[in-house]
Amino acid sequence: MAKILKIYPENPQENLINEVIKTLNNGGLIIYPSDTVYALGCNIFDIKAMEKLAHMKKIKLEKAQFSIICNDLSHLSDFTRPIETSVFRFLKSHLPGPFTFILDANKSLPLAYKNHKTIGIRVPDHPIPQLIVEKLGHPIASTSIKDDDEIIEYSTDPELIAEKYYHLVDIVIDSGYGNNMASTIVDLTSGEPEVIRQGKGVI
């Protein structure tokens, strides 16, 4: 059953962030806030946690397109092929921010991403996921929480999210109401930005 932790961006309590880190290192699943919508996350190097995440989304892990959440661009070379200076400058000018950038993947991806040709990278403009990744020491895998409602696409109320996922995740971080618009997905594999999905971010 999920533990609900009230952590607010203005003053994230270190002891609570440490509890989140411990849960991720033990293969747990978390729900966390971002600069767009609430999302599910787990340790990208824990294959069982990744399988649980895929199972929750009702897809096979090898078919999953989970984004990688970073706290800055220093992890890029761990997951992507070398990128041109102009592309790096473009990324730097838009991150942190409400974007998911699709880049060519390298061959050093974590096991769960094996054989993926591309990878989605996010650096949310929100202190909580940034702090989690920083303290964890590496990025986390992530996927947005969608709502069953036909009108409201994304769940924004952390209490309702906690009710729905109470038996499915280990921690729900309550950081107040979230946004109901997902990140803008931008394909950079050609070297030129191509918007795949228009969301909160504007190019």
mmCIF file of C-alpha atoms in Angstrom:
data_model
loop_
_atom_site.group_PDB
_atom_site.id
_atom_site.type_symbol
_atom_site.label_atom_id
_atom_site.label_comp_id
_atom_site.label_asym_id
_atom_site.label_seq_id
_atom_site.Cartn_x
_atom_site.Cartn_y
_atom_site.Cartn_z
ATOM 1 C CA MET A 1 0.000 0.000 0.000
ATOM 2 C CA ALA A 2 1.236 3.438 -0.900
ATOM 3 C CA LYS A 3 2.662 5.843 1.617
ATOM 4 C CA ILE A 4 1.578 9.423 0.957
ATOM 5 C CA LEU A 5 4.316 11.993 1.476
ATOM 6 C CA LYS A 6 3.444 15.681 1.434
ATOM 7 C CA ILE A 7 6.470 17.341 -0.142
ATOM 8 C CA TYR A 8 6.207 20.874 -1.435
ATOM 9 C CA PRO A 9 8.524 22.490 -3.995
ATOM 10 C CA GLU A 10 9.198 25.571 -1.861
ATOM 11 C CA ASN A 11 10.868 23.537 0.889
ATOM 12 C CA PRO A 12 11.365 19.814 0.092
ATOM 13 C CA GLN A 13 12.145 18.010 3.361
ATOM 14 C CA GLU A 14 15.408 16.097 3.032
ATOM 15 C CA ASN A 15 14.253 13.180 5.195
ATOM 16 C CA LEU A 16 11.213 12.631 2.948
ATOM 17 C CA ILE A 17 13.287 12.852 -0.237
ATOM 18 C CA ASN A 18 15.662 10.291 1.303
ATOM 19 C CA GLU A 19 12.670 8.003 1.908
ATOM 20 C CA VAL A 20 11.791 8.282 -1.792
ATOM 21 C CA ILE A 21 15.386 7.425 -2.743
ATOM 22 C CA LYS A 22 15.364 4.362 -0.481
ATOM 23 C CA THR A 23 12.111 3.187 -2.078
ATOM 24 C CA LEU A 24 13.513 3.610 -5.608
ATOM 25 C CA ASN A 25 16.691 1.732 -4.669
ATOM 26 C CA ASN A 26 14.535 -1.095 -3.292
ATOM 27 C CA GLY A 27 12.638 -1.483 -6.567
ATOM 28 C CA GLY A 28 9.604 0.545 -5.556
ATOM 29 C CA LEU A 29 7.310 2.639 -7.753
ATOM 30 C CA ILE A 30 6.581 6.272 -7.000
ATOM 31 C CA ILE A 31 4.113 8.906 -8.157
ATOM 32 C CA TYR A 32 5.693 12.324 -8.312
ATOM 33 C CA PRO A 33 4.895 15.878 -9.460
ATOM 34 C CA SER A 34 6.538 17.659 -12.366
ATOM 35 C CA ASP A 35 6.240 20.937 -14.256
ATOM 36 C CA THR A 36 3.512 19.292 -16.346
ATOM 37 C CA VAL A 37 1.438 16.367 -15.015
ATOM 38 C CA TYR A 38 1.829 13.870 -12.195
ATOM 39 C CA ALA A 39 3.801 10.840 -13.298
ATOM 40 C CA LEU A 40 4.797 7.299 -12.374
ATOM 41 C CA GLY A 41 8.492 6.679 -11.891
ATOM 42 C CA CYS A 42 10.983 3.970 -10.979
ATOM 43 C CA ASN A 43 14.676 3.069 -11.015
ATOM 44 C CA ILE A 44 15.770 2.611 -14.641
ATOM 45 C CA PHE A 45 18.375 0.038 -13.590
ATOM 46 C CA ASP A 46 15.868 -2.192 -11.749
ATOM 47 C CA ILE A 47 14.390 -4.501 -14.376
ATOM 48 C CA LYS A 48 11.649 -5.820 -12.045
ATOM 49 C CA ALA A 49 10.523 -2.282 -11.229
ATOM 50 C CA MET A 50 10.493 -1.482 -14.946
ATOM 51 C CA GLU A 51 8.378 -4.585 -15.599
ATOM 52 C CA LYS A 52 5.906 -3.478 -12.904
ATOM 53 C CA LEU A 53 5.695 -0.056 -14.521
ATOM 54 C CA ALA A 54 4.993 -1.631 -17.919
ATOM 55 C CA HIS A 55 2.394 -3.952 -16.389
ATOM 56 C CA MET A 56 0.582 -0.959 -14.883
ATOM 57 C CA LYS A 57 0.451 0.645 -18.335
ATOM 58 C CA LYS A 58 -0.774 -2.681 -19.782
ATOM 59 C CA ILE A 59 2.079 -2.956 -22.272
ATOM 60 C CA LYS A 60 5.063 -5.242 -22.707
ATOM 61 C CA LEU A 61 8.288 -3.749 -21.415
ATOM 62 C CA GLU A 62 10.035 -4.085 -24.783
ATOM 63 C CA LYS A 63 7.243 -2.013 -26.351
ATOM 64 C CA ALA A 64 7.290 0.678 -23.645
ATOM 65 C CA GLN A 65 8.488 4.175 -24.464
ATOM 66 C CA PHE A 66 9.218 5.441 -20.969
ATOM 67 C CA SER A 67 10.933 8.808 -20.776
ATOM 68 C CA ILE A 68 14.152 9.265 -18.860
ATOM 69 C CA ILE A 69 13.986 12.014 -16.244
ATOM 70 C CA CYS A 70 17.261 13.873 -15.669
ATOM 71 C CA ASN A 71 18.086 16.790 -13.391
ATOM 72 C CA ASP A 72 20.356 18.412 -16.000
ATOM 73 C CA LEU A 73 22.053 17.569 -19.315
ATOM 74 C CA SER A 74 25.106 15.901 -17.761
ATOM 75 C CA HIS A 75 23.581 12.419 -18.228
ATOM 76 C CA LEU A 76 22.945 12.830 -21.963
ATOM 77 C CA SER A 77 26.069 10.963 -23.055
ATOM 78 C CA ASP A 78 25.048 7.993 -20.869
ATOM 79 C CA PHE A 79 22.013 7.360 -23.057
ATOM 80 C CA THR A 80 22.395 9.148 -26.377
ATOM 81 C CA ARG A 81 24.725 9.173 -29.316
ATOM 82 C CA PRO A 82 27.013 12.198 -29.633
ATOM 83 C CA ILE A 83 24.931 15.224 -30.574
ATOM 84 C CA GLU A 84 25.842 18.248 -32.630
ATOM 85 C CA THR A 85 26.742 21.493 -30.877
ATOM 86 C CA SER A 86 23.697 23.243 -32.368
ATOM 87 C CA VAL A 87 21.377 20.540 -30.967
ATOM 88 C CA PHE A 88 23.008 20.757 -27.551
ATOM 89 C CA ARG A 89 22.560 24.537 -27.542
ATOM 90 C CA PHE A 90 18.912 24.074 -28.502
ATOM 91 C CA LEU A 91 18.403 21.635 -25.610
ATOM 92 C CA LYS A 92 20.172 23.932 -23.191
ATOM 93 C CA SER A 93 17.972 26.865 -24.193
ATOM 94 C CA HIS A 94 14.750 24.878 -23.526
ATOM 95 C CA LEU A 95 15.678 22.892 -20.431
ATOM 96 C CA PRO A 96 14.685 22.652 -17.671
ATOM 97 C CA GLY A 97 11.210 22.904 -19.127
ATOM 98 C CA PRO A 98 7.993 21.126 -20.170
ATOM 99 C CA PHE A 99 9.521 19.203 -23.061
ATOM 100 C CA THR A 100 10.367 15.595 -23.919
ATOM 101 C CA PHE A 101 13.164 15.502 -26.485
ATOM 102 C CA ILE A 102 13.578 12.412 -28.671
ATOM 103 C CA LEU A 103 17.251 11.690 -29.375
ATOM 104 C CA ASP A 104 19.197 8.839 -30.965
ATOM 105 C CA ALA A 105 20.006 6.244 -28.307
ATOM 106 C CA ASN A 106 23.435 4.706 -27.791
ATOM 107 C CA LYS A 107 24.201 1.053 -27.023
ATOM 108 C CA SER A 108 24.805 1.646 -23.304
ATOM 109 C CA LEU A 109 21.139 1.964 -22.398
ATOM 110 C CA PRO A 110 19.840 0.181 -19.279
ATOM 111 C CA LEU A 111 18.605 -3.363 -19.889
ATOM 112 C CA ALA A 112 14.933 -2.340 -19.975
ATOM 113 C CA TYR A 113 15.652 -0.066 -22.953
ATOM 114 C CA LYS A 114 17.653 -2.655 -24.885
ATOM 115 C CA ASN A 115 17.386 -2.349 -28.687
ATOM 116 C CA HIS A 116 15.686 1.049 -28.505
ATOM 117 C CA LYS A 117 16.866 3.228 -31.380
ATOM 118 C CA THR A 118 15.683 6.456 -29.750
ATOM 119 C CA ILE A 119 15.115 7.696 -26.219
ATOM 120 C CA GLY A 120 12.952 10.447 -24.720
ATOM 121 C CA ILE A 121 14.790 12.786 -22.357
ATOM 122 C CA ARG A 122 13.080 15.131 -19.866
ATOM 123 C CA VAL A 123 14.501 17.708 -17.462
ATOM 124 C CA PRO A 124 11.415 19.000 -15.613
ATOM 125 C CA ASP A 125 11.436 22.547 -14.290
ATOM 126 C CA HIS A 126 10.385 21.339 -10.852
ATOM 127 C CA PRO A 127 12.603 20.995 -7.766
ATOM 128 C CA ILE A 128 11.194 17.681 -6.540
ATOM 129 C CA PRO A 129 12.054 15.400 -9.507
ATOM 130 C CA GLN A 130 15.328 17.298 -9.915
ATOM 131 C CA LEU A 131 16.230 16.645 -6.278
ATOM 132 C CA ILE A 132 15.184 12.988 -6.486
ATOM 133 C CA VAL A 133 17.424 12.365 -9.511
ATOM 134 C CA GLU A 134 20.296 14.327 -7.982
ATOM 135 C CA LYS A 135 20.197 12.372 -4.716
ATOM 136 C CA LEU A 136 19.572 9.032 -6.459
ATOM 137 C CA GLY A 137 22.678 9.614 -8.564
ATOM 138 C CA HIS A 138 21.077 8.706 -11.894
ATOM 139 C CA PRO A 139 17.871 9.367 -13.875
ATOM 140 C CA ILE A 140 14.542 7.618 -13.355
ATOM 141 C CA ALA A 141 12.113 6.108 -15.859
ATOM 142 C CA SER A 142 8.807 7.909 -16.141
ATOM 143 C CA THR A 143 5.358 7.823 -17.691
ATOM 144 C CA SER A 144 2.482 10.298 -17.297
ATOM 145 C CA ILE A 145 -0.610 9.423 -15.279
ATOM 146 C CA LYS A 146 -3.650 9.553 -17.522
ATOM 147 C CA ASP A 147 -7.209 9.878 -16.308
ATOM 148 C CA ASP A 148 -10.092 7.589 -17.270
ATOM 149 C CA ASP A 149 -12.231 10.681 -17.795
ATOM 150 C CA GLU A 150 -12.860 11.432 -21.477
ATOM 151 C CA ILE A 151 -12.762 15.194 -20.924
ATOM 152 C CA ILE A 152 -9.936 15.568 -18.398
ATOM 153 C CA GLU A 153 -7.013 13.694 -19.943
ATOM 154 C CA TYR A 154 -4.643 13.901 -16.977
ATOM 155 C CA SER A 155 -5.299 13.539 -13.250
ATOM 156 C CA THR A 156 -4.417 16.704 -11.316
ATOM 157 C CA ASP A 157 -5.600 15.977 -7.764
ATOM 158 C CA PRO A 158 -2.932 14.045 -5.806
ATOM 159 C CA GLU A 159 -5.509 12.752 -3.314
ATOM 160 C CA LEU A 160 -7.603 11.180 -6.094
ATOM 161 C CA ILE A 161 -4.422 9.837 -7.706
ATOM 162 C CA ALA A 162 -3.432 8.276 -4.373
ATOM 163 C CA GLU A 163 -6.861 6.631 -4.052
ATOM 164 C CA LYS A 164 -6.607 5.119 -7.520
ATOM 165 C CA TYR A 165 -3.019 3.845 -7.205
ATOM 166 C CA TYR A 166 -3.021 3.057 -3.477
ATOM 167 C CA HIS A 167 -2.410 -0.662 -3.977
ATOM 168 C CA LEU A 168 -0.173 -0.318 -7.029
ATOM 169 C CA VAL A 169 2.678 1.970 -5.986
ATOM 170 C CA ASP A 170 4.855 2.417 -2.921
ATOM 171 C CA ILE A 171 4.915 6.194 -2.538
ATOM 172 C CA VAL A 172 2.658 9.025 -3.702
ATOM 173 C CA ILE A 173 4.236 12.460 -3.395
ATOM 174 C CA ASP A 174 1.511 15.001 -2.725
ATOM 175 C CA SER A 175 2.798 18.352 -3.942
ATOM 176 C CA GLY A 176 -0.541 20.058 -4.431
ATOM 177 C CA TYR A 177 -2.606 20.171 -7.605
ATOM 178 C CA GLY A 178 -0.733 19.296 -10.793
ATOM 179 C CA ASN A 179 -1.069 20.596 -14.311
ATOM 180 C CA ASN A 180 -3.423 18.927 -16.813
ATOM 181 C CA MET A 181 -1.230 19.453 -19.854
ATOM 182 C CA ALA A 182 1.589 17.034 -20.689
ATOM 183 C CA SER A 183 5.011 17.895 -22.049
ATOM 184 C CA THR A 184 5.560 18.865 -25.662
ATOM 185 C CA ILE A 185 7.335 16.019 -27.486
ATOM 186 C CA VAL A 186 10.030 17.191 -29.892
ATOM 187 C CA ASP A 187 11.931 14.849 -32.226
ATOM 188 C CA LEU A 188 15.558 15.941 -32.625
ATOM 189 C CA THR A 189 16.892 12.844 -34.386
ATOM 190 C CA SER A 190 17.202 14.683 -37.712
ATOM 191 C CA GLY A 191 19.037 17.581 -36.091
ATOM 192 C CA GLU A 192 16.040 19.860 -36.648
ATOM 193 C CA PRO A 193 13.207 20.132 -34.094
ATOM 194 C CA GLU A 194 9.971 18.442 -35.156
ATOM 195 C CA VAL A 195 7.018 18.718 -32.770
ATOM 196 C CA ILE A 196 5.395 15.276 -32.402
ATOM 197 C CA ARG A 197 2.905 16.276 -29.735
ATOM 198 C CA GLN A 198 2.049 19.821 -28.732
ATOM 199 C CA GLY A 199 1.803 20.148 -24.975
ATOM 200 C CA LYS A 200 2.653 22.750 -22.391
ATOM 201 C CA GLY A 201 6.023 23.716 -23.914
ATOM 202 C CA VAL A 202 6.182 26.112 -26.836
ATOM 203 C CA ILE A 203 9.083 25.942 -29.332
#
